[in-house]
Rosetta silent file (secondary structure, phi, psi, omega in degrees, C-alpha in Angstrom):
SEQUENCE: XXXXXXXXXXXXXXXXXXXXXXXXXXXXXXXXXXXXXXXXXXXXXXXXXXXXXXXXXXXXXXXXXXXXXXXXXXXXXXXXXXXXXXXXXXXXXXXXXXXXXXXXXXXXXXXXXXXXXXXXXXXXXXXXXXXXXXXXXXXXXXXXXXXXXXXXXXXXXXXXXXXXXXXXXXXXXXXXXXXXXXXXXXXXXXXXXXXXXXXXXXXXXXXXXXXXXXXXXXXXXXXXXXXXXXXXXXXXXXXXXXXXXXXXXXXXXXXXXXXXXXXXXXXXXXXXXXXXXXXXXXXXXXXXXXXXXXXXXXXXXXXXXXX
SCORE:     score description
SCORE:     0.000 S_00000001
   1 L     0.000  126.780  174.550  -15.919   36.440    5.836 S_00000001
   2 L   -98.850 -157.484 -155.726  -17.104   39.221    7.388 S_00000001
   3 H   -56.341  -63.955 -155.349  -18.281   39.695   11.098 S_00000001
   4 H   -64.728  -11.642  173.862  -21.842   40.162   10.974 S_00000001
   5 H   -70.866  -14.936 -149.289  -21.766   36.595    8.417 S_00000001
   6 L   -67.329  162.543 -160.074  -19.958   34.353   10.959 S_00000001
   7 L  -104.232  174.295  178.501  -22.516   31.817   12.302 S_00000001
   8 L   -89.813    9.556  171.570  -22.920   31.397   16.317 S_00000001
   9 L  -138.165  126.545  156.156  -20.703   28.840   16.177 S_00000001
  10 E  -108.258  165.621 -134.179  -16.783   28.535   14.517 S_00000001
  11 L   -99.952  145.244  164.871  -14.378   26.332   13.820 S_00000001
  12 H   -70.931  -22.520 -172.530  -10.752   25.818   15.490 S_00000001
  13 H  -113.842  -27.728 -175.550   -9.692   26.444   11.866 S_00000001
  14 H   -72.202  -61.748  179.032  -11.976   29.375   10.841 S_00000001
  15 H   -58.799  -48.945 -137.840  -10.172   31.279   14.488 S_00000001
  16 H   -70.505  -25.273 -166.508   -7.049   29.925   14.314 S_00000001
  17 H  -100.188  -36.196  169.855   -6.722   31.895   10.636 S_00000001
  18 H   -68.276  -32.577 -153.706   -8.522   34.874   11.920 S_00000001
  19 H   -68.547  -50.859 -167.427   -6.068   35.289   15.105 S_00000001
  20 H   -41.594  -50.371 -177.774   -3.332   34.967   11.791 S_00000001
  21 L  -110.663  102.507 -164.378   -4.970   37.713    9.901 S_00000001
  22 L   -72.687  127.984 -157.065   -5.462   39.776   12.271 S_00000001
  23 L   -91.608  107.522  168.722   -9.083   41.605   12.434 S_00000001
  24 L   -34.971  -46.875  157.159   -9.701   44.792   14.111 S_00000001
  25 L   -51.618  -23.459  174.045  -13.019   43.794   14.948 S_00000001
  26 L   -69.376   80.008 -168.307  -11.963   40.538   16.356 S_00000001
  27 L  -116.766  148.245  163.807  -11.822   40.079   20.656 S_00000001
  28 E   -94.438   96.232  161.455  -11.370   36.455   21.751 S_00000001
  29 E  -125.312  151.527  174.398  -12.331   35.657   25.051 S_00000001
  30 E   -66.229   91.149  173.299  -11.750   32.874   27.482 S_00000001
  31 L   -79.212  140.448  158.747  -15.005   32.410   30.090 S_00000001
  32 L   165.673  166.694 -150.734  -15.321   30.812   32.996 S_00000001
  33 L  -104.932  111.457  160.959  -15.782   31.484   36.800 S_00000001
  34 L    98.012 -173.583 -173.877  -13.469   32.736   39.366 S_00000001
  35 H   -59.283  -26.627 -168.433   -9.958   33.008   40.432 S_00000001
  36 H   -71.657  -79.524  145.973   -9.092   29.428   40.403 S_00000001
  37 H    12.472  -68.305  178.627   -9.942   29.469   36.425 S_00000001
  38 H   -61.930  -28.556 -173.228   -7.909   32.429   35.523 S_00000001
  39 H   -60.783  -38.053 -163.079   -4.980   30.868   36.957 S_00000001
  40 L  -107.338    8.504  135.474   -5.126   28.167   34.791 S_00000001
  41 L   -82.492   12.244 -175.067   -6.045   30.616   31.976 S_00000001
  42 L  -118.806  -29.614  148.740   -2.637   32.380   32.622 S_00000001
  43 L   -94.834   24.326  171.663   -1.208   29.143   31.890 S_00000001
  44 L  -177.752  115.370  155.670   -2.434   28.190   28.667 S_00000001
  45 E  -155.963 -168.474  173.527   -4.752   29.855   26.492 S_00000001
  46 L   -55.474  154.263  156.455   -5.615   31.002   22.898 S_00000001
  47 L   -51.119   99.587  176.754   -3.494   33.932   20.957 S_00000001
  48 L    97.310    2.078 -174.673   -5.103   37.235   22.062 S_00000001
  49 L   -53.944  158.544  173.934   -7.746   35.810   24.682 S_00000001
  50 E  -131.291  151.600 -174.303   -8.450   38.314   27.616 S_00000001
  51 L   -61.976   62.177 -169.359  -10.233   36.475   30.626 S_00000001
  52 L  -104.576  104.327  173.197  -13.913   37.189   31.100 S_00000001
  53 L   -64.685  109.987  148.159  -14.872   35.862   34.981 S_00000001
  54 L   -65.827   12.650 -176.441  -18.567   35.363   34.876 S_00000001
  55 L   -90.952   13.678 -171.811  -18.572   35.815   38.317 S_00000001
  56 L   -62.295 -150.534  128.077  -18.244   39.828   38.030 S_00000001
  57 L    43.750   15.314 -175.793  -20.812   41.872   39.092 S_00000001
  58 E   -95.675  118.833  169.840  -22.902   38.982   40.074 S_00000001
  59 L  -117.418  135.924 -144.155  -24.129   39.275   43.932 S_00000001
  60 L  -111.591  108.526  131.374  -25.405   36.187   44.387 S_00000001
  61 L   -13.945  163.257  143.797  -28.999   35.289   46.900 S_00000001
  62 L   -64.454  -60.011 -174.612  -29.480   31.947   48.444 S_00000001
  63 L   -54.225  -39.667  172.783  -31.930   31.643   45.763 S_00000001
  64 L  -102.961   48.058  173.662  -29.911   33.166   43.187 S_00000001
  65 L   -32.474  -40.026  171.910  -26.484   31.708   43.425 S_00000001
  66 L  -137.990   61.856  159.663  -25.569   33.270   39.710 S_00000001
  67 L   -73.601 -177.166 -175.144  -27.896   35.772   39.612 S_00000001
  68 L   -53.685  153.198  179.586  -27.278   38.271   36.858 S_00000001
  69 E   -70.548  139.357  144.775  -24.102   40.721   36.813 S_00000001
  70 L   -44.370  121.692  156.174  -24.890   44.556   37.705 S_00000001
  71 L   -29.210 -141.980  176.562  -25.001   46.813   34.103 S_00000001
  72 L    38.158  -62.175  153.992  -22.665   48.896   35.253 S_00000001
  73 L   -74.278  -24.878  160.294  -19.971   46.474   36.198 S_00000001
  74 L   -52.301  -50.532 -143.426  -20.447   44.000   33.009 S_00000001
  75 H   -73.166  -14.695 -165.644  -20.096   46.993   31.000 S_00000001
  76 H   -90.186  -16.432  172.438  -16.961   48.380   32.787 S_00000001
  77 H   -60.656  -39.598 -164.877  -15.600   44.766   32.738 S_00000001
  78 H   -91.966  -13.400  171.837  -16.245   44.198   29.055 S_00000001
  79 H   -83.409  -22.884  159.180  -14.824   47.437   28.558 S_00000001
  80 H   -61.180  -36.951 -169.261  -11.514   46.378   29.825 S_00000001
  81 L   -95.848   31.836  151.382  -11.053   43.429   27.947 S_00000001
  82 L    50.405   63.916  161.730  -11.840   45.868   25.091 S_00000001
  83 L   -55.081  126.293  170.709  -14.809   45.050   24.000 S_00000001
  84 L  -144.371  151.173  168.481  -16.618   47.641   21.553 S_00000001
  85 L   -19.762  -62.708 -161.126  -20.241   47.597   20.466 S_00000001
  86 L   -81.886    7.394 -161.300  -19.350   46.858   17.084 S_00000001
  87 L   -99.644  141.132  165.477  -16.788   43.851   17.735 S_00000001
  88 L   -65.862   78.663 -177.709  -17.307   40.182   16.808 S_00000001
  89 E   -61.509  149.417  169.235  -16.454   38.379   19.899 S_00000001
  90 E  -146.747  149.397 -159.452  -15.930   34.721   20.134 S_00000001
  91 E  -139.056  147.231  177.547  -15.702   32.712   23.430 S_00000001
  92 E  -171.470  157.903  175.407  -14.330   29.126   24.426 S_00000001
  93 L   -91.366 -176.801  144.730  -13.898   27.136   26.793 S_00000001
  94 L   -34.742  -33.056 -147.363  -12.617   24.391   29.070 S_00000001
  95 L   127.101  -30.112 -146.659  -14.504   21.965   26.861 S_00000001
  96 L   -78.795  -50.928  171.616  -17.295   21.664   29.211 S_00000001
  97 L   126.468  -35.671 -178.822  -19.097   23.962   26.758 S_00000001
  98 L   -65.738  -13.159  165.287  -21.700   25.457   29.031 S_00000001
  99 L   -88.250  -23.187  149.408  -19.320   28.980   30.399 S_00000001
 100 H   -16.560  -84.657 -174.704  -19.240   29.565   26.773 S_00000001
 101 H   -64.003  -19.660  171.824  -22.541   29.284   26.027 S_00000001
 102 H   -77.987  -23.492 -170.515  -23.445   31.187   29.081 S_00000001
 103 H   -77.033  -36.090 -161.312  -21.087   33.948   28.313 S_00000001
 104 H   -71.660  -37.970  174.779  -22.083   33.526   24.696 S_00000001
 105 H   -92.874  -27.210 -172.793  -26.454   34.431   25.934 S_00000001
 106 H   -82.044  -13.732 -174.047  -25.151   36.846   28.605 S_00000001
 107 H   -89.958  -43.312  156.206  -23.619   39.719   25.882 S_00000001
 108 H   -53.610  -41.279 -175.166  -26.569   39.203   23.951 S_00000001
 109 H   -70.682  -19.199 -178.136  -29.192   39.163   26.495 S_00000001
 110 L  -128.559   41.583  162.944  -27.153   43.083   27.053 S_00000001
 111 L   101.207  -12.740  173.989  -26.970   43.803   23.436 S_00000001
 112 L   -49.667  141.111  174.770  -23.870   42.163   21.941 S_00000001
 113 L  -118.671  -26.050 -176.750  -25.141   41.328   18.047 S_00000001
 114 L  -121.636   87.941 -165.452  -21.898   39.647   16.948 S_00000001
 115 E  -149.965  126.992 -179.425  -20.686   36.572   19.643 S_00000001
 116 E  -113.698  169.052  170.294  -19.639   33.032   18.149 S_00000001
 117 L  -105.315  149.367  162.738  -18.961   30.058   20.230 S_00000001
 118 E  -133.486  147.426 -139.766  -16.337   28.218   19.580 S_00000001
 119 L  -106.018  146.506 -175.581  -17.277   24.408   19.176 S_00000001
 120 L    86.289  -39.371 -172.360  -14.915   22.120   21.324 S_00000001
 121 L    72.750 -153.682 -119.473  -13.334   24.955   23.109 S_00000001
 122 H  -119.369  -25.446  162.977   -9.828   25.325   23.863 S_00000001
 123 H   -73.754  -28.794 -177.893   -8.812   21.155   23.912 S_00000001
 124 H   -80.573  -23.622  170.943  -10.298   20.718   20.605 S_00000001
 125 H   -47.825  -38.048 -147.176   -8.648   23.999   19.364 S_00000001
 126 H  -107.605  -18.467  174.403   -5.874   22.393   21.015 S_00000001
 127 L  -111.985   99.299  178.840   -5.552   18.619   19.042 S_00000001
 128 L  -165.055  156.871  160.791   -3.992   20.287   15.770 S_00000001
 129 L  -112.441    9.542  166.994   -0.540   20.703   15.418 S_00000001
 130 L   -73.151  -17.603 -166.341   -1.004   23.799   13.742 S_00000001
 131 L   -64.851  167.163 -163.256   -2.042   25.435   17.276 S_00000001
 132 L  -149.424  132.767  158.565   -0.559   28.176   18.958 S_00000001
 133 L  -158.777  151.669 -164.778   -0.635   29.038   22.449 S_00000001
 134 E  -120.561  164.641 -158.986    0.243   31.851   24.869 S_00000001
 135 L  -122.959 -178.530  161.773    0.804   31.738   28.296 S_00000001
 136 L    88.784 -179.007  167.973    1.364   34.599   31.429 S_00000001
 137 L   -51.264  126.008 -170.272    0.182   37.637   32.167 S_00000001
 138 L   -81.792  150.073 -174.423   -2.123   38.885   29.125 S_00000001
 139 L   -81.658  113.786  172.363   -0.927   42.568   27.637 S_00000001
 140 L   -40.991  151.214  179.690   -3.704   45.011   28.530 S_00000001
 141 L   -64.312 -122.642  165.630   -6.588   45.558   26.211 S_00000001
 142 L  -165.152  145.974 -165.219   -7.086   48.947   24.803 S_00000001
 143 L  -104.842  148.791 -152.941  -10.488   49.930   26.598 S_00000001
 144 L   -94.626  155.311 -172.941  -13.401   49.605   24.904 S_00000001
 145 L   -72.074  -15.543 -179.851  -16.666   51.647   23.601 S_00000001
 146 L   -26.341  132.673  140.378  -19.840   48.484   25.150 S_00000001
 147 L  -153.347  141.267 -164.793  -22.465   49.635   25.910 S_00000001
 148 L   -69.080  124.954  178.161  -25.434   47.807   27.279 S_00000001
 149 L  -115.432   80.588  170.575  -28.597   47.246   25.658 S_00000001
 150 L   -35.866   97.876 -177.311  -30.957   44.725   27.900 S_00000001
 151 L   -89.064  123.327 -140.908  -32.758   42.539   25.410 S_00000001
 152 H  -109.739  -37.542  168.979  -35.272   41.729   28.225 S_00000001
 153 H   -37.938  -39.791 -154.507  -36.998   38.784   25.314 S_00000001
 154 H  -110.739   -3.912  175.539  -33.972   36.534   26.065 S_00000001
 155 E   -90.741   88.687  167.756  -34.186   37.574   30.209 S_00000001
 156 E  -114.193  157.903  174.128  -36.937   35.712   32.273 S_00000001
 157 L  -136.104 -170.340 -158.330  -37.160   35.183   35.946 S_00000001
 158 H   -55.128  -49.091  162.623  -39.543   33.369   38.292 S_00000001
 159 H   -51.161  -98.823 -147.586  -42.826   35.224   37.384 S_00000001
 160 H   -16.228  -56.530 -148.791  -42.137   35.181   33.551 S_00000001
 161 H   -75.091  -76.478  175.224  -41.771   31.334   33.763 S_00000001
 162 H    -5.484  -42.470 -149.377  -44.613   31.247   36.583 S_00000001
 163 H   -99.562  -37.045 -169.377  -46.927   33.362   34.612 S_00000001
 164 H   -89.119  -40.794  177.867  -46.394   31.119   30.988 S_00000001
 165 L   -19.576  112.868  165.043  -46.235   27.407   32.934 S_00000001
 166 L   105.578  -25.612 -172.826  -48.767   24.955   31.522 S_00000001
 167 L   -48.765  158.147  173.228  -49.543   27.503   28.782 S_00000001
 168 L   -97.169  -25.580 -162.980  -49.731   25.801   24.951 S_00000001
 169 L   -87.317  -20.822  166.046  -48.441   28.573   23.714 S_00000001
 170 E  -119.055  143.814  177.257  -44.698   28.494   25.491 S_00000001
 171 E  -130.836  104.578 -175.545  -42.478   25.541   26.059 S_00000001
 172 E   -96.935  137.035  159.044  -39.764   25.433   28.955 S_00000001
 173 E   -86.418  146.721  174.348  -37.096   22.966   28.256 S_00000001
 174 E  -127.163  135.258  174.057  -35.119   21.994   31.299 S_00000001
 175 L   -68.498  -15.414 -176.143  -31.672   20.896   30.535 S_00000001
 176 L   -86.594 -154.439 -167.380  -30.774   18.805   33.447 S_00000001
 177 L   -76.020  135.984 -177.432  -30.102   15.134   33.884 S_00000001
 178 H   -43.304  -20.555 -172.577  -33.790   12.909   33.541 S_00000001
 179 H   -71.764  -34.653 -155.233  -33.078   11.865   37.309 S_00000001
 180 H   -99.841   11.290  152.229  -32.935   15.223   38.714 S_00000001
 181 H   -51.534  -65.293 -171.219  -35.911   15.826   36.536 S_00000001
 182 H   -83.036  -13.699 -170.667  -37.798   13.313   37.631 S_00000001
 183 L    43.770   85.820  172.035  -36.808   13.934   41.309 S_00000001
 184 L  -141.508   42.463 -170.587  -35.305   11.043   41.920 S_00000001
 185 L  -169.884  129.977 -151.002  -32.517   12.718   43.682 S_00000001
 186 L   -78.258  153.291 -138.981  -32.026   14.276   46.643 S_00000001
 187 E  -148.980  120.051  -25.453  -31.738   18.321   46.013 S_00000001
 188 L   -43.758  138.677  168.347  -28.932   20.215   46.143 S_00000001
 189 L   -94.456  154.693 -172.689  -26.967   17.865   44.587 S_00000001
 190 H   -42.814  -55.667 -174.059  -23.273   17.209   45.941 S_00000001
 191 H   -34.179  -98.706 -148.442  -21.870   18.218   42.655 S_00000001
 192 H   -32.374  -62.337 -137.150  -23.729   21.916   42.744 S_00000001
 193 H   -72.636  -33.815  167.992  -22.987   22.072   46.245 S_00000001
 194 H   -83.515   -0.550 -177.006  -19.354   21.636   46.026 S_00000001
 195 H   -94.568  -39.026  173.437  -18.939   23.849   42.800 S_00000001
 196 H   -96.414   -9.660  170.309  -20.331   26.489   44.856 S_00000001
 197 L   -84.709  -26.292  172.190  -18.890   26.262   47.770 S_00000001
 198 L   -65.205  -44.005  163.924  -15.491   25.670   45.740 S_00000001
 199 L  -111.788   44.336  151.618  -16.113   29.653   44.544 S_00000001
 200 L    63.242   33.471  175.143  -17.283   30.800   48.047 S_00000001
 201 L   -75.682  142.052  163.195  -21.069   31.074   46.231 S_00000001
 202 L   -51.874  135.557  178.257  -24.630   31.219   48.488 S_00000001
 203 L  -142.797  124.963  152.675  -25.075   27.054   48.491 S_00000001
 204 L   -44.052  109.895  166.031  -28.901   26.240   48.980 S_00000001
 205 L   -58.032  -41.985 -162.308  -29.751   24.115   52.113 S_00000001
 206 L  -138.143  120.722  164.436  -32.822   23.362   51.009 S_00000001
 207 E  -159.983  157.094 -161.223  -34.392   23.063   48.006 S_00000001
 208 L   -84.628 -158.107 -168.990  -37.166   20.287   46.616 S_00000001
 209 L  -127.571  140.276  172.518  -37.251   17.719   43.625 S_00000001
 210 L   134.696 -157.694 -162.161  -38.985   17.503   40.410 S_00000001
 211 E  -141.861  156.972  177.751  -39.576   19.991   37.408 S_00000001
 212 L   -61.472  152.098  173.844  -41.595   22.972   36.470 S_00000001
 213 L   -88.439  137.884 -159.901  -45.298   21.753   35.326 S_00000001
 214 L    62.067   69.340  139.271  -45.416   21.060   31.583 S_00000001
 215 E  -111.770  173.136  176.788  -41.992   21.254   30.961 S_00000001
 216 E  -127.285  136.014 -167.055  -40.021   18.898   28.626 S_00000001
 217 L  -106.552   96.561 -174.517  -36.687   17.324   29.390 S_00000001
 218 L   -93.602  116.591  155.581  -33.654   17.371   26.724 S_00000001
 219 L   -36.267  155.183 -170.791  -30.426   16.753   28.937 S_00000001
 220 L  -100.384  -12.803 -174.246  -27.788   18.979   27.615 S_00000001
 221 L   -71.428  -43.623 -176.633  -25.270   16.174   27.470 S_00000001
 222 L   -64.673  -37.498 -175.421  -27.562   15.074   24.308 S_00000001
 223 L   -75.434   -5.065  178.623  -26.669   17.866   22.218 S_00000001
 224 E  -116.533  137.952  179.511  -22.986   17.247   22.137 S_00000001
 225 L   -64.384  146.690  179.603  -20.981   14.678   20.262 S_00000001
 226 L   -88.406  -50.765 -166.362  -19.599   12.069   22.417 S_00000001
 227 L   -77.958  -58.053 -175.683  -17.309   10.855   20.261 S_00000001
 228 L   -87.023  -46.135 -134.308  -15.375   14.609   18.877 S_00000001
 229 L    81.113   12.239 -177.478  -16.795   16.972   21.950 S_00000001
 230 L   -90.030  177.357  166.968  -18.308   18.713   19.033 S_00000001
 231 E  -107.325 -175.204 -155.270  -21.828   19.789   18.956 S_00000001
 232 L   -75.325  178.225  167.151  -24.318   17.925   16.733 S_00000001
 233 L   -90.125 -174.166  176.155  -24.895   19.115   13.466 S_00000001
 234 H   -54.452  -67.243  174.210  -27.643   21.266   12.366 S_00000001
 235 H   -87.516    6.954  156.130  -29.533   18.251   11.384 S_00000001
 236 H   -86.455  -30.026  166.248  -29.080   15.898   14.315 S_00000001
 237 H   -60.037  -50.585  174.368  -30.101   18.709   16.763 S_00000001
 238 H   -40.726  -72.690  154.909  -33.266   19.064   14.358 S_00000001
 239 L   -37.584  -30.650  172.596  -33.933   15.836   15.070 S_00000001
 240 L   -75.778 -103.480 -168.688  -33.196   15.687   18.377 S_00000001
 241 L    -8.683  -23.308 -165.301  -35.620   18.366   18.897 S_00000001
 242 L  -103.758  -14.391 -142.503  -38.269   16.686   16.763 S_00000001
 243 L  -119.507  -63.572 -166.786  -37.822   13.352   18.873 S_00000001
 244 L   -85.675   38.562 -161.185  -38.137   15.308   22.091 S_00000001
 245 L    62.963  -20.784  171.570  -41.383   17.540   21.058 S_00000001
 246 L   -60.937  138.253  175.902  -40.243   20.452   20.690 S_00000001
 247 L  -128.202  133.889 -171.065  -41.309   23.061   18.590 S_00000001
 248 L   -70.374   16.428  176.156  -39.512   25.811   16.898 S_00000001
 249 L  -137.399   22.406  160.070  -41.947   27.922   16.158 S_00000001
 250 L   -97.316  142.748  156.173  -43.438   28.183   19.978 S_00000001
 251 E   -57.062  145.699 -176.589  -41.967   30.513   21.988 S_00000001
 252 E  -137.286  132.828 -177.386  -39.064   28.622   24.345 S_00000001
 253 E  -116.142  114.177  173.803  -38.005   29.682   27.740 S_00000001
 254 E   -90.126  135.917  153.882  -34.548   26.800   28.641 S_00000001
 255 E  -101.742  142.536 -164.502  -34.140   25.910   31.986 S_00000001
 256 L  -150.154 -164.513 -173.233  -31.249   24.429   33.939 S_00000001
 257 L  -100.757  -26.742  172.095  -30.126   23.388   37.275 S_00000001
 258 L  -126.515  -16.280  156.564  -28.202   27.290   37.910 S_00000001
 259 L   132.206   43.179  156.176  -28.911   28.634   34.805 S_00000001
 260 L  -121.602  -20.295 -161.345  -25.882   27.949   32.752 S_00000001
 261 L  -100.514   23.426  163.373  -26.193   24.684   30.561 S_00000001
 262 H   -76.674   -4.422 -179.098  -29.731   25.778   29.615 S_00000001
 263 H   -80.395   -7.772 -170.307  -27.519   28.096   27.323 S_00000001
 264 H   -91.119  -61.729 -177.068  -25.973   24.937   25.428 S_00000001
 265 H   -52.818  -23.652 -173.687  -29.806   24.455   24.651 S_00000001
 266 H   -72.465  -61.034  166.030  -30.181   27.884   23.452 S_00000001
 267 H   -49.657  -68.543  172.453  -27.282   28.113   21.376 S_00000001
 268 H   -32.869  -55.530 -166.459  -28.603   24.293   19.535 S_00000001
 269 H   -78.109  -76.960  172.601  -31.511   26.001   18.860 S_00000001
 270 H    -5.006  -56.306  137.174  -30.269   28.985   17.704 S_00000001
 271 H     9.833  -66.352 -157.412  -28.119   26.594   15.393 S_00000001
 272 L  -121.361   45.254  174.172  -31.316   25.860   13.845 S_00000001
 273 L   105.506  -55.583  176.534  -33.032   28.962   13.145 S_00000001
 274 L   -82.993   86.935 -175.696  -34.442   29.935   16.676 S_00000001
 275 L   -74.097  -12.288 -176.906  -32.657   32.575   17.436 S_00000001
 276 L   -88.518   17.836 -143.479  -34.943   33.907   20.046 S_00000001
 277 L   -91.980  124.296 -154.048  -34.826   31.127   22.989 S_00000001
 278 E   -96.081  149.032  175.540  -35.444   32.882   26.007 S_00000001
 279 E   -98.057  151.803  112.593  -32.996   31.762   29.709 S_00000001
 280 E   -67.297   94.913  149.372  -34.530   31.527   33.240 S_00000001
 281 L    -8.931  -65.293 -165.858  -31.579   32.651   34.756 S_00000001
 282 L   -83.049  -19.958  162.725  -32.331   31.479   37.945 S_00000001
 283 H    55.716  178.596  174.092  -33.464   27.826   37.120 S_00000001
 284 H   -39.817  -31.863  163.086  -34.016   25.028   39.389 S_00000001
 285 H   -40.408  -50.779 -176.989  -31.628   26.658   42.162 S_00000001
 286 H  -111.932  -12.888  170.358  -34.561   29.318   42.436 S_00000001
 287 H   -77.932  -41.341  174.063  -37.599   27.441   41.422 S_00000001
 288 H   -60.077  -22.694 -173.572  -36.775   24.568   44.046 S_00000001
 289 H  -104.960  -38.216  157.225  -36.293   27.101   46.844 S_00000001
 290 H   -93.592   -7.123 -172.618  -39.032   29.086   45.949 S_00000001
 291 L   -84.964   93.919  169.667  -42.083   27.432   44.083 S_00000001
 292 L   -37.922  153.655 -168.370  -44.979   25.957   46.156 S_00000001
 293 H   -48.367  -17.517 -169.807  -45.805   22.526   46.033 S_00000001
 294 H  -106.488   21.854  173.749  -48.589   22.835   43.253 S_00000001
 295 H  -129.859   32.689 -173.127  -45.897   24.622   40.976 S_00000001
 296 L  -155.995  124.221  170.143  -43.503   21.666   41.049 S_00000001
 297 E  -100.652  158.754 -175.171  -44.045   17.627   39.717 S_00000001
 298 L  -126.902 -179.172 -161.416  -41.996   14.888   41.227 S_00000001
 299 L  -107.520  138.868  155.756  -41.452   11.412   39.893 S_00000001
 300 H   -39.242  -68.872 -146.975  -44.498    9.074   41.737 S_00000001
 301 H   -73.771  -15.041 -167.929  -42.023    6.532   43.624 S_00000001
 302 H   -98.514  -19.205 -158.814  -40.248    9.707   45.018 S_00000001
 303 H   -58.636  -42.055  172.472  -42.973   11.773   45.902 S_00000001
 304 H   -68.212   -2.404  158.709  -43.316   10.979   49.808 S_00000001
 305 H   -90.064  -21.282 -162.389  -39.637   11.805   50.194 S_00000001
 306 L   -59.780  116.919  121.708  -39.525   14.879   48.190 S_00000001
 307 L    82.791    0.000    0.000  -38.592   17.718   50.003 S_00000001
């Protein structure tokens, strides 16, 4: 099959037969954030992955703990791990699914046209007995031709969302969990706050509870099989989507709590046609820290504690 057919998501058996025959066109890589990561990508990972830290070129705000990577340094990054314009990339994971899918919106959002997913990531890849895996130092890349083209449609920040909120005409999804939706949880939560503090990241002091107004809440947790770690199919995401209001054929800006597992939502939609689904990068992490009170709802029982 070639490159430009493959879907935005493959198969542990569609790569594992590409690594076999091998494709010029073909770079695999393993995402996920910081040093602590790579380590334990140098001891196990797929046959040809090269490493891509999404923490390069990111200098990170209070507000913006993962704001976006500097041009300039993605491209000299992506150019290591030998990346060219014209190459079909495919990215996996841990499992969790969301540095995937984050890596998997950021090369698009700067022009990548051909980037797969790979559903399950590198444990489901990994229950086969057919698998292969290499370990150690990876054998430099041959450096590569990228070069970035901002598709600014799939890039919004706090005006963009600010300016469409409440509108009929756009619909932000927010991806986290219904509590921390609903603000019915104190803000930062430990979890963020130890994730970022675990990779020496700006960790928010302060930031309130509740959701952008007129947004709609699919948890990201919903879109993934429980049972495999797979994601739904094409016509249980439909469904999902139809169950939680959403409509494909409104513009959609995803939301998250730092801006990565609104990208699990992105991809699902994609999945199913909507290939356009726009990120808010910066997500609750910068809408909580920055939004005034009459740009933010809270759950009623919570509200005189909020924030």
């Amino acid at each position: 099959m070639a490159a430009g057919n493959v879907g935005a998501l493959v198969t542990r058996g569609w790569l594992r037969k590409a690594i076999q025959e091998p494709r010029k066109q073909l770079r695999v890589l393993e995402a996920a954030r910081g040093n602590a990561a790579r380590h334990q990508y140098l001891k196990k990972r797929i046959p040809t992955a090269q490493y891509l830290d999404l923490l390069t070129g990111v200098k990170p705000i209070p507000t913006l703990p993962y704001n976006l990577p500097e041009i300039e340094t993605l491209t000299e990054h992506l150019r290591s791990l030998g990346i060219n314009k014209d190459d079909h990339v495919v990215i996996y994971d841990r499992g969790n699914y969301y540095p995937a899918c984050r890596a998997w919106w950021l090369l698009r959002a700067y022009g990548m046209e051909n980037v797969s997913v790979l559903d399950g990531g590198l444990p489901h890849y990994g229950h086969n007995a057919e698998a292969t895996f290499e370990e150690g130092e990876e054998s430099a890349a041959q450096y590569g031709d990228f070069e970035a083209n901002p598709q600014k449609t799939l890039i919004k920040d706090f005006n963009d969302v600010k300016d469409v909120m409440g509108s009929r005409s756009t619909q932000i999804i927010d991806t986290r969990r219904h509590k921390h939706f609903m603000g019915e949880v104190d803000e930062p939560s430990d979890h963020t706050t130890r994730a970022l503090q675990a990779m020496e990241q700006v960790t928010p002091t302060k930031m309130t509870r509740g959701h952008i107004p007129g947004s709609l809440n699919l948890p990201y947790e919903l879109l993934i099989d429980p049972d495999t770690g797979l994601m739904h199919t094409k016509e249980e995401l439909l469904e999902l989507f139809n169950g939680h209001g959403i409509k494909l054929n409104k513009p959609i800006i995803a939301t998250s709590y730092t801006g990565f597992t609104n990208c699990i939502v992105a991809l699902a939609l994609h999945l199913c046609g909507k290939v356009d689904c726009s990120i808010y990068y910066g997500s609750w992490t910068e809408w909580g820290q920055r939004a005034d009170n009459d740009l933010q709802i809270r759950s009623p029982q919570k509200r005189s504690a909020a924030v």
